[in-house]
N, CA, C and O atoms as a printed pandas DataFrame, in Angstrom:
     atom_number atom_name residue_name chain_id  residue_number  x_coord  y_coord  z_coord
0              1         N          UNK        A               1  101.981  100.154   98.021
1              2        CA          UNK        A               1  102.997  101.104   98.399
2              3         C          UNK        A               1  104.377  100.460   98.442
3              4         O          UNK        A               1  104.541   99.258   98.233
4              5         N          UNK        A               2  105.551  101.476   98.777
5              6        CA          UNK        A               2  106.834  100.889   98.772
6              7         C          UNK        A               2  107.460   99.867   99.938
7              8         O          UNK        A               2  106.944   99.978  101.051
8              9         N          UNK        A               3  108.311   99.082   99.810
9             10        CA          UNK        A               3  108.219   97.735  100.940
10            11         C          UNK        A               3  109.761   98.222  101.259
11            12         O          UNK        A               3  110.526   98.491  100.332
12            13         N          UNK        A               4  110.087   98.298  102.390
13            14        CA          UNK        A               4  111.771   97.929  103.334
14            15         C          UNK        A               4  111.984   97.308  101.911
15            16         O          UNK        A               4  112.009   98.068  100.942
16            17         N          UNK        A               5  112.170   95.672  101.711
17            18        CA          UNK        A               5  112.856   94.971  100.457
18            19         C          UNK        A               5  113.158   95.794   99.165
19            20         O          UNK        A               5  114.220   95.706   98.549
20            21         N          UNK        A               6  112.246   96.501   98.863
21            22        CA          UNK        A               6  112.412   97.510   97.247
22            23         C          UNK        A               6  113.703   98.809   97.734
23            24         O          UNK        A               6  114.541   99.315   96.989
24            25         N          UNK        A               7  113.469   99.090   99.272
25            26        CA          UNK        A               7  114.140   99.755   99.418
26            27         C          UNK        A               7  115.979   99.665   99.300
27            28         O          UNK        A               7  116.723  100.408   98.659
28            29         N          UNK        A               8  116.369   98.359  100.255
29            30        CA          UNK        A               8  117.462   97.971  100.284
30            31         C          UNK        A               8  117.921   96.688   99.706
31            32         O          UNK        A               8  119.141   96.625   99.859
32            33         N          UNK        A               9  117.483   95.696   99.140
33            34        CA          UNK        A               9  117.472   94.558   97.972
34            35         C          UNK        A               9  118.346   94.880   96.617
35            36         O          UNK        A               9  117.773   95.657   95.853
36            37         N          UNK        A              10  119.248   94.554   96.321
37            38        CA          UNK        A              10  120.178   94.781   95.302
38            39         C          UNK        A              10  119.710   93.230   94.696
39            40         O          UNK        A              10  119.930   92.245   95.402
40            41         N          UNK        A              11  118.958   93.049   93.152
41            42        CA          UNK        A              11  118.855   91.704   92.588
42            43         C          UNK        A              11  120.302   91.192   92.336
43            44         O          UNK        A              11  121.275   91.706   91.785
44            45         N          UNK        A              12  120.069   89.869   93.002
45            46        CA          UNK        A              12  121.254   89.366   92.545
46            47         C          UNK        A              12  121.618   88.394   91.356
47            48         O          UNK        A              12  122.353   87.409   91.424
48            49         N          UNK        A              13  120.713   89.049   89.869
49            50        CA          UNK        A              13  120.664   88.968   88.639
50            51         C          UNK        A              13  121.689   89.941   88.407
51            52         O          UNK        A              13  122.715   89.796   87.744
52            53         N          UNK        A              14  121.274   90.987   89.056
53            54        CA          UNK        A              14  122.456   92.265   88.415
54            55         C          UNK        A              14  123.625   92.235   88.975
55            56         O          UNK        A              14  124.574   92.594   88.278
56            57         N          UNK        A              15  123.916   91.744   90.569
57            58        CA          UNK        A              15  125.252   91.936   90.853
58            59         C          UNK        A              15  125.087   90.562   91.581
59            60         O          UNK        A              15  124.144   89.960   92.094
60            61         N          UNK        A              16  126.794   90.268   91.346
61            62        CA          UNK        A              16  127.114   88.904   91.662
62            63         C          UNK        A              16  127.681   88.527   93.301
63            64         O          UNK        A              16  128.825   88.616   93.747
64            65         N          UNK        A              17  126.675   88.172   93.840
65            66        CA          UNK        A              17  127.155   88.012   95.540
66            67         C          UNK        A              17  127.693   86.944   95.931
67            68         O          UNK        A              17  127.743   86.590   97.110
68            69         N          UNK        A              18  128.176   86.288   94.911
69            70        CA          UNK        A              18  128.882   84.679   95.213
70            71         C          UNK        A              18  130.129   85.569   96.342
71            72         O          UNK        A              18  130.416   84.984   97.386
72            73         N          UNK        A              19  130.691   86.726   96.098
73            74        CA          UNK        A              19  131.826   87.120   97.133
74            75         C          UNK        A              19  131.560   87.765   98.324
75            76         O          UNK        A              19  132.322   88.376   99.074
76            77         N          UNK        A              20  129.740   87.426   98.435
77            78        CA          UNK        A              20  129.248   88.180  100.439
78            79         C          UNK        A              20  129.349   89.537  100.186
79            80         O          UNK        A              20  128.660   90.215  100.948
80            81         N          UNK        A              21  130.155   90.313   99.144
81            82        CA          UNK        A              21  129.736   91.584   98.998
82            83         C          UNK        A              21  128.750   92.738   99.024
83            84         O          UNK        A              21  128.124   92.786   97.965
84            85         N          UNK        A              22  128.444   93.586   99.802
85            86        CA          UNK        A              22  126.850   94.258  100.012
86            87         C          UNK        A              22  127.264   95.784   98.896
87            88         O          UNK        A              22  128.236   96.529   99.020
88            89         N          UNK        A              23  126.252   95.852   97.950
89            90        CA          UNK        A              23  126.189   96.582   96.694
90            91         C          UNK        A              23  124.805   97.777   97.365
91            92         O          UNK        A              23  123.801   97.316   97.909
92            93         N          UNK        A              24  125.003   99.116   97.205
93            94        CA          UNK        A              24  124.390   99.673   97.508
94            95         C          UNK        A              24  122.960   99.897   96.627
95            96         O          UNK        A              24  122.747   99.464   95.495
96            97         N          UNK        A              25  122.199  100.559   97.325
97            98        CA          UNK        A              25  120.240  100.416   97.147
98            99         C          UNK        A              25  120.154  100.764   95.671
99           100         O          UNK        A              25  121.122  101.351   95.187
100          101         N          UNK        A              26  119.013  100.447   94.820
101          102        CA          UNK        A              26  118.924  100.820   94.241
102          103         C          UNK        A              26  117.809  101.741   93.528
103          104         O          UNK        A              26  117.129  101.787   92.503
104          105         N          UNK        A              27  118.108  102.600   94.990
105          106        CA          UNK        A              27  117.599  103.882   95.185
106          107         C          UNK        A              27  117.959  105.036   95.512
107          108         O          UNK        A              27  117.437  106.143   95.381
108          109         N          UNK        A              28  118.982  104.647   95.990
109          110        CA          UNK        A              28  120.313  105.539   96.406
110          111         C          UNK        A              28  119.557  106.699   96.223
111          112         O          UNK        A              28  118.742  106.856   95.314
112          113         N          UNK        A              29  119.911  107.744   97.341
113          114        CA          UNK        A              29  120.137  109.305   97.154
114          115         C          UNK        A              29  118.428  110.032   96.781
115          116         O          UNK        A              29  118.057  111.206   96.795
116          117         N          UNK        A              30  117.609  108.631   96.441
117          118        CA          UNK        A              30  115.979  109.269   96.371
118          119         C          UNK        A              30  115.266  109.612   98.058
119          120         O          UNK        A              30  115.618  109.142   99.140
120          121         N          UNK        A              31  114.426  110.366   97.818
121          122        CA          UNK        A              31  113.532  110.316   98.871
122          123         C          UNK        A              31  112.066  109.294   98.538
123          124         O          UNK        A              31  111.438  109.271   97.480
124          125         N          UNK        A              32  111.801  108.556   99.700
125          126        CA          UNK        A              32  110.665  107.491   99.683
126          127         C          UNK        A              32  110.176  107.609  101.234
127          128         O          UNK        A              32  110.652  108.097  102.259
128          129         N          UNK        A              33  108.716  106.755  100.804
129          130        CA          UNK        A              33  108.100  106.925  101.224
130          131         C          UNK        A              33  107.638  105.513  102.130
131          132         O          UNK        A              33  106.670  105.101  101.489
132          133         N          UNK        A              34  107.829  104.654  103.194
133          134        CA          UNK        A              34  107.285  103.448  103.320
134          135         C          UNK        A              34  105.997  103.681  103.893
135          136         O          UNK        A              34  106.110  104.641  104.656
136          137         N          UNK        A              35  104.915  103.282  103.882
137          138        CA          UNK        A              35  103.684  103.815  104.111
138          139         C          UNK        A              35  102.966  102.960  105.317
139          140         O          UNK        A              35  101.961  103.322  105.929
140          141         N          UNK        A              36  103.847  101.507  105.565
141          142        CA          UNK        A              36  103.033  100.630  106.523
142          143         C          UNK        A              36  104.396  100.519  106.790
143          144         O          UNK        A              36  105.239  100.305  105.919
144          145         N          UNK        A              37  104.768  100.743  108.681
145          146        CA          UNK        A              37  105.582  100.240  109.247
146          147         C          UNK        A              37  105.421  100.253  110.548
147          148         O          UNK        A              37  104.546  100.892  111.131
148          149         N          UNK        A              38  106.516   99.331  111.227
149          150        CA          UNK        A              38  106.621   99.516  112.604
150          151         C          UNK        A              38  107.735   99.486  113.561
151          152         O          UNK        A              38  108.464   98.494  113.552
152          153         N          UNK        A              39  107.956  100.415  114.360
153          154        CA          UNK        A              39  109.210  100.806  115.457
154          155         C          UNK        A              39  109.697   99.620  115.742
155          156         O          UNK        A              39  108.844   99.035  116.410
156          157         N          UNK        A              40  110.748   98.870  115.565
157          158        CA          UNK        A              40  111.014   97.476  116.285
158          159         C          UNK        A              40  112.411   97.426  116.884
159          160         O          UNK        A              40  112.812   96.303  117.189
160          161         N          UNK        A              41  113.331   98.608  117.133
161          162        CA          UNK        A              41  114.098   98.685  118.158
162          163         C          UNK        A              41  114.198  100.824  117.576
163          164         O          UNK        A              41  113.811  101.449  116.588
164          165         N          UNK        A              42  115.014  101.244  119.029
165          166        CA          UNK        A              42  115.148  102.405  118.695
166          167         C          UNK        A              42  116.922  102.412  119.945
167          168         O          UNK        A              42  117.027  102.603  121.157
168          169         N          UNK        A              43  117.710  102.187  119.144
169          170        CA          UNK        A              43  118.817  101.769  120.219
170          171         C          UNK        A              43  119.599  103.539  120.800
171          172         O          UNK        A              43  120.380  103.469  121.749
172          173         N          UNK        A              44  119.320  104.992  120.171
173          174        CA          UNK        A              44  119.359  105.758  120.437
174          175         C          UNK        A              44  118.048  106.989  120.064
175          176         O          UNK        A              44  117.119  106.789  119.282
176          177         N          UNK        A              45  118.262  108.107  120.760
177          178        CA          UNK        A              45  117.197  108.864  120.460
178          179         C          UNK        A              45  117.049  109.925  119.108
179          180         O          UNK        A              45  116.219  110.829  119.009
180          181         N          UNK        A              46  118.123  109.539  118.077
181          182        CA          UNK        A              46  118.043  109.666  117.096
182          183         C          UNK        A              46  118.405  108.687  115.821
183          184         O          UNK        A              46  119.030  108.981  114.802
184          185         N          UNK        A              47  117.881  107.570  116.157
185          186        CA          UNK        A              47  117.974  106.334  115.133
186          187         C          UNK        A              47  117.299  105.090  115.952
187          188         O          UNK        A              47  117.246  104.504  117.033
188          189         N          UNK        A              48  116.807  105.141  114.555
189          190        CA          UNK        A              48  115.749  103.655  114.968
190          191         C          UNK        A              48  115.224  102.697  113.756
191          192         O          UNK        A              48  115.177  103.045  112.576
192          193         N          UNK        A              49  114.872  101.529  114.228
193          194        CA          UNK        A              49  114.755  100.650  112.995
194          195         C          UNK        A              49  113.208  100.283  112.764
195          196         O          UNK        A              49  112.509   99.993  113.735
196          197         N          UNK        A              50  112.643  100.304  111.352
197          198        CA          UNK        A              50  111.419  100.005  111.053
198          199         C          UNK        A              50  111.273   98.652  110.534
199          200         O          UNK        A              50  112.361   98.227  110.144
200          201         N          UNK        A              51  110.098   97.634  110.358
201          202        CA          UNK        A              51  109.930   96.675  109.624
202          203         C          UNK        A              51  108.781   96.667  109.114
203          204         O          UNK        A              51  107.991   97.342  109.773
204          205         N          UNK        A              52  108.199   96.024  107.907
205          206        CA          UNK        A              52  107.000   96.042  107.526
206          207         C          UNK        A              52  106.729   94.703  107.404
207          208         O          UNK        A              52  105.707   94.574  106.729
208          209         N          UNK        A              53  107.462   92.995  107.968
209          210        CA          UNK        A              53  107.070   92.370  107.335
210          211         C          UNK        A              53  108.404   91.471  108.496
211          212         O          UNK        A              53  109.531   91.855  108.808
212          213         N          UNK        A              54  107.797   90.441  108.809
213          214        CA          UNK        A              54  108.896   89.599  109.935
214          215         C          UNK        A              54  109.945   89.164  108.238
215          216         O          UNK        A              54  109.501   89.179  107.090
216          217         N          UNK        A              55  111.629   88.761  108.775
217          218        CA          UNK        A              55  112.307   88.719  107.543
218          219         C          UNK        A              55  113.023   88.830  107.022
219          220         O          UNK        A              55  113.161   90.048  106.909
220          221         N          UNK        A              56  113.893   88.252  106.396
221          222        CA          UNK        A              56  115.054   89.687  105.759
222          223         C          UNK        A              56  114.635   90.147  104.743
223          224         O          UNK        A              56  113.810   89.584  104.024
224          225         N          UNK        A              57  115.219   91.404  104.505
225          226        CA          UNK        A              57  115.661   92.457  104.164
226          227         C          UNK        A              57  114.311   93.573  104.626
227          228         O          UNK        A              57  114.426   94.715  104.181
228          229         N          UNK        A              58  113.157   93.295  105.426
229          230        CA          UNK        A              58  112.271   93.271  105.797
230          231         C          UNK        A              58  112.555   94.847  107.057
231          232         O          UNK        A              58  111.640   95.665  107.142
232          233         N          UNK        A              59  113.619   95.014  107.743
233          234        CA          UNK        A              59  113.772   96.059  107.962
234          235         C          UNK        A              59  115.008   97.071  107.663
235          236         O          UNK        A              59  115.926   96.920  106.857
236          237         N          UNK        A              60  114.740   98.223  108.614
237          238        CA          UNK        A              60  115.669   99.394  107.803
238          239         C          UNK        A              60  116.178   99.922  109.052
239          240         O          UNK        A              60  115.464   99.614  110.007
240          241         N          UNK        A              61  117.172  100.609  109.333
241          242        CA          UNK        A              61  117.288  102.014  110.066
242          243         C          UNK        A              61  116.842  103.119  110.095
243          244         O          UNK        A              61  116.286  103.152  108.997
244          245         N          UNK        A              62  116.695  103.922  110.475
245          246        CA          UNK        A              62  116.059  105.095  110.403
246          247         C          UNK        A              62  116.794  106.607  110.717
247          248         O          UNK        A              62  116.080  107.216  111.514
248          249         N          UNK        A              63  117.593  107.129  110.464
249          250        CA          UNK        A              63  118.310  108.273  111.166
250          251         C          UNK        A              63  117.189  109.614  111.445
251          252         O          UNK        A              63  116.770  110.257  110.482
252          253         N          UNK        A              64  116.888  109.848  112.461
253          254        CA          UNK        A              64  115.677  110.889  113.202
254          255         C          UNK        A              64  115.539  110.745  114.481
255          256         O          UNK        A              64  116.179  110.039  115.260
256          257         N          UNK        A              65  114.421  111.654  114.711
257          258        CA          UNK        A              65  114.078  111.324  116.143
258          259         C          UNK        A              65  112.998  110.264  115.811
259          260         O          UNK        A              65  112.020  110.087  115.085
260          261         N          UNK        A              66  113.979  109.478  117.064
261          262        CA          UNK        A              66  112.801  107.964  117.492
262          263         C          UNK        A              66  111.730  108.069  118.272
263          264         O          UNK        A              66  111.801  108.663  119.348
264          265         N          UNK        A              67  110.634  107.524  117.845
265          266        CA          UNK        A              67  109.258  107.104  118.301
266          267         C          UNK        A              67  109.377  106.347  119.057
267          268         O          UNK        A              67  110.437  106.103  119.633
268          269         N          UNK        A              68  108.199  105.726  119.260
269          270        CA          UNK        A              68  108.255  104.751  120.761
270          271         C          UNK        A              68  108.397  103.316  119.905
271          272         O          UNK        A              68  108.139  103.113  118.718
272          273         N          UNK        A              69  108.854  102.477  120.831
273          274        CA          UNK        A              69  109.141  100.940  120.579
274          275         C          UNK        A              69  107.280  100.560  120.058
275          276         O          UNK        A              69  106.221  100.611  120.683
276          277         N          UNK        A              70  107.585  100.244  118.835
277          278        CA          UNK        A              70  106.183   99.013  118.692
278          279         C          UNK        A              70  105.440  100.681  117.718
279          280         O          UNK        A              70  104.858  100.498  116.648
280          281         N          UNK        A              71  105.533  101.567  118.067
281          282        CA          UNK        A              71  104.535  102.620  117.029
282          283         C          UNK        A              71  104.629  102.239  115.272
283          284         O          UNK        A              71  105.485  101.793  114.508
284          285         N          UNK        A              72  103.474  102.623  115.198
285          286        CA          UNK        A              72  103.014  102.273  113.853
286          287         C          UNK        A              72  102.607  103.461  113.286
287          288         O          UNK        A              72  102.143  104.498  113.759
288          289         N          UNK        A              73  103.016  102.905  111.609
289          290        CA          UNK        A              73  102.626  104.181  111.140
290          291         C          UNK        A              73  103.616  104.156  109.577
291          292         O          UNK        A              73  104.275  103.278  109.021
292          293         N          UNK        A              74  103.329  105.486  109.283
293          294        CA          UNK        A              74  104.966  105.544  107.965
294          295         C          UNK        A              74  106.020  106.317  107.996
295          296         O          UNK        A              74  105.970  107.343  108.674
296          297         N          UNK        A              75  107.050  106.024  107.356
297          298        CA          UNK        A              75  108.118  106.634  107.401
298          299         C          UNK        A              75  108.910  107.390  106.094
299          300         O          UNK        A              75  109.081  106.802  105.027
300          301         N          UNK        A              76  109.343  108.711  106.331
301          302        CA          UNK        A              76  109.708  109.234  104.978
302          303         C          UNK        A              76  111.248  109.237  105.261
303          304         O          UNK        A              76  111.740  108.839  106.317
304          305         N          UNK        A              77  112.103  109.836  103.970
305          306        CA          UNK        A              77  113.177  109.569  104.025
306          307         C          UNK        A              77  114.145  109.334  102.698
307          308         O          UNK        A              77  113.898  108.695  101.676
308          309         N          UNK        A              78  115.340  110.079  103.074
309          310        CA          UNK        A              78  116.151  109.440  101.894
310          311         C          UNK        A              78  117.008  108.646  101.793
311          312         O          UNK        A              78  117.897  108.764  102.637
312          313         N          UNK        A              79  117.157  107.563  100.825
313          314        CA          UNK        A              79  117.955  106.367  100.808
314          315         C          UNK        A              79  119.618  106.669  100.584
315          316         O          UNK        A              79  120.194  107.080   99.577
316          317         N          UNK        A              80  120.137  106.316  101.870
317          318        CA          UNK        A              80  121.744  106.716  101.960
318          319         C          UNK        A              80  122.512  105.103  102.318
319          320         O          UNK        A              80  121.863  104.267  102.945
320          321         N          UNK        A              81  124.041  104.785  101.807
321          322        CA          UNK        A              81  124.923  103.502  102.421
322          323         C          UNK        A              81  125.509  104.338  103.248
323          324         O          UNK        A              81  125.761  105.448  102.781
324          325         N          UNK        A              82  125.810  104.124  104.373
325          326        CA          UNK        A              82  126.754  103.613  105.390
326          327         C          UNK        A              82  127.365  102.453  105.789
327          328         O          UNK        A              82  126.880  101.603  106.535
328          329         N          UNK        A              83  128.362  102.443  105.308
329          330        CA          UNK        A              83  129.500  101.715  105.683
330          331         C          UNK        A              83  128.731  100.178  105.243
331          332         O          UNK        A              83  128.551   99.321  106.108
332          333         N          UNK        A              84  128.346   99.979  103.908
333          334        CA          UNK        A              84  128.010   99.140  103.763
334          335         C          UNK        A              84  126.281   98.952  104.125
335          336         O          UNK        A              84  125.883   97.794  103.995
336          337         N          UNK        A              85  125.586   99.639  104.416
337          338        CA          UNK        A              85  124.265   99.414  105.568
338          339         C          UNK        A              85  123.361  100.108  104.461
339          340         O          UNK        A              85  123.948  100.857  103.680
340          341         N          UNK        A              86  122.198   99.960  104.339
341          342        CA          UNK        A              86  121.246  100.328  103.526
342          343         C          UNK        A              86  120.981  101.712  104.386
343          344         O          UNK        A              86  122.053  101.961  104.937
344          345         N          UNK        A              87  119.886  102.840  104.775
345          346        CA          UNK        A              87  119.194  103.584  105.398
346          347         C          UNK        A              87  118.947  104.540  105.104
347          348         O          UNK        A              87  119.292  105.097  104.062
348          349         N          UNK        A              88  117.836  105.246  106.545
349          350        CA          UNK        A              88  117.096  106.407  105.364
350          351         C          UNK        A              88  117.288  107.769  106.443
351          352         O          UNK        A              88  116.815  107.888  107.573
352          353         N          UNK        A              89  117.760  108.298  106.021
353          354        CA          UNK        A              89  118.644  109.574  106.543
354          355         C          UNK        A              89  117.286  110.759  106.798
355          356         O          UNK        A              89  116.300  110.699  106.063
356          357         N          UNK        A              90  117.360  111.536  107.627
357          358        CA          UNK        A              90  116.148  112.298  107.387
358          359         C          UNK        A              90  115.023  111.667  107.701
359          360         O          UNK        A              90  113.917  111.662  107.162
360          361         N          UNK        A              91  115.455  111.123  108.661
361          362        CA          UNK        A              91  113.701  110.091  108.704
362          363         C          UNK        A              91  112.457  110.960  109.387
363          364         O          UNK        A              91  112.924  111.711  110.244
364          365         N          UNK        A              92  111.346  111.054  109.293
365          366        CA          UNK        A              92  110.268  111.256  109.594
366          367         C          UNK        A              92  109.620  110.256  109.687
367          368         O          UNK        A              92  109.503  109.431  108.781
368          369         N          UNK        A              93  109.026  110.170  110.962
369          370        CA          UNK        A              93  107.943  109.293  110.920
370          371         C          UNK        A              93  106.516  109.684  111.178
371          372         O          UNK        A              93  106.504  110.738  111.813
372          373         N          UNK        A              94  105.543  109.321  110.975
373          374        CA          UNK        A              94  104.172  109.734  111.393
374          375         C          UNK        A              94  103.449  109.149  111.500
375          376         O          UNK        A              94  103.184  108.661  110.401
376          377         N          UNK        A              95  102.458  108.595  112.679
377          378        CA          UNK        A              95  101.911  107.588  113.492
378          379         C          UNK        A              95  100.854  107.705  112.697
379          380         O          UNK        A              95  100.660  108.746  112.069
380          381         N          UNK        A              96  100.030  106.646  112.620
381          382        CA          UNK        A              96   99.017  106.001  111.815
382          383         C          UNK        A              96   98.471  104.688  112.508
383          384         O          UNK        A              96   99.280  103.896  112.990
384          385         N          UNK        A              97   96.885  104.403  112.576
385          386        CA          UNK        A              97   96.604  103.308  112.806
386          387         C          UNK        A              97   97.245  102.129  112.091
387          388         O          UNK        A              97   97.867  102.777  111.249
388          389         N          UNK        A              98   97.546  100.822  111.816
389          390        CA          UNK        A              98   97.608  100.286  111.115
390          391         C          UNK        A              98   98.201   98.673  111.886
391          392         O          UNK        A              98   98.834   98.624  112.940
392          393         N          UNK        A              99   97.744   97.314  110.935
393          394        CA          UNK        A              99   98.022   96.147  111.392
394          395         C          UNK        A              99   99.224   95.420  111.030
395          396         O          UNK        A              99   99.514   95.363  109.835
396          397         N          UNK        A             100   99.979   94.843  111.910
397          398        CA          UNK        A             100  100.757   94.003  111.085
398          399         C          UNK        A             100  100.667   93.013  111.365
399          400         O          UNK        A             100   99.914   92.741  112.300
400          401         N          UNK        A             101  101.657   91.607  110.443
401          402        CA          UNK        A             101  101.719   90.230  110.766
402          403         C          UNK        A             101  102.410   89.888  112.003
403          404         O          UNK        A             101  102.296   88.794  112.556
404          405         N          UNK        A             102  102.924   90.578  112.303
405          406        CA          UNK        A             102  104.327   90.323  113.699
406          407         C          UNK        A             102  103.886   91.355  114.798
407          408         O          UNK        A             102  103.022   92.232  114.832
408          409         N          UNK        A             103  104.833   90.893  115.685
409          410        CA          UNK        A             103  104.705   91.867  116.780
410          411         C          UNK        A             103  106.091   92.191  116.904
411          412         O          UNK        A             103  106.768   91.168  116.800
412          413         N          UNK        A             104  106.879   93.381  117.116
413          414        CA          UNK        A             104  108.131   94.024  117.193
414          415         C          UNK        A             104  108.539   93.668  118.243
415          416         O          UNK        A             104  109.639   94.051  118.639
């Protein structure tokens, strides 16, 4: 399935980051699907951040209503920049058993 990294990862074969510059997703404007994730902060009650993998580029934001700290599960959504920031607008999430390597 799709990973946080595929989501917000710009190769930097294609664009040149020698200038720290952040180049938007290259997914822009799709709806996706991350299928293994987990709640690892929720700093308001409509945005919160997922990870699938301790890391960078490893997590995302989330614009929705937030779940509980540490819930697992997947997340739908469409890929939007803000102000430079990768995220997925429209978020849905939906709880699911599932394991990860880390703990949030």
């Amino acid at each position: 399935g799709l990973v946080v990294e595929a989501v917000q990862f710009s190769d930097s074969r294609v664009y040149d980051r020698s200038s720290g510059a952040c180049f938007d997703s290259p997914m822009l404007d799709r709806r996706v699907e991350l299928p293994r994730a987990v709640v690892v902060a929720a700093p308001s009650p409509s945005e919160y951040f997922v990870a699938d993998e301790p890391g960078p580029w490893r997590g995302i934001r989330v614009l929705g209503v937030a779940p509980s700290l540490g819930a697992c599960g997947s997340v739908r959504g469409r890929v939007v920049e803000r102000a430079g920031e990768t995220a997925l607008s429209d978020g849905v999430f939906e709880p699911a058993a599932c394991e990860l390597a880390f703990d949030p």
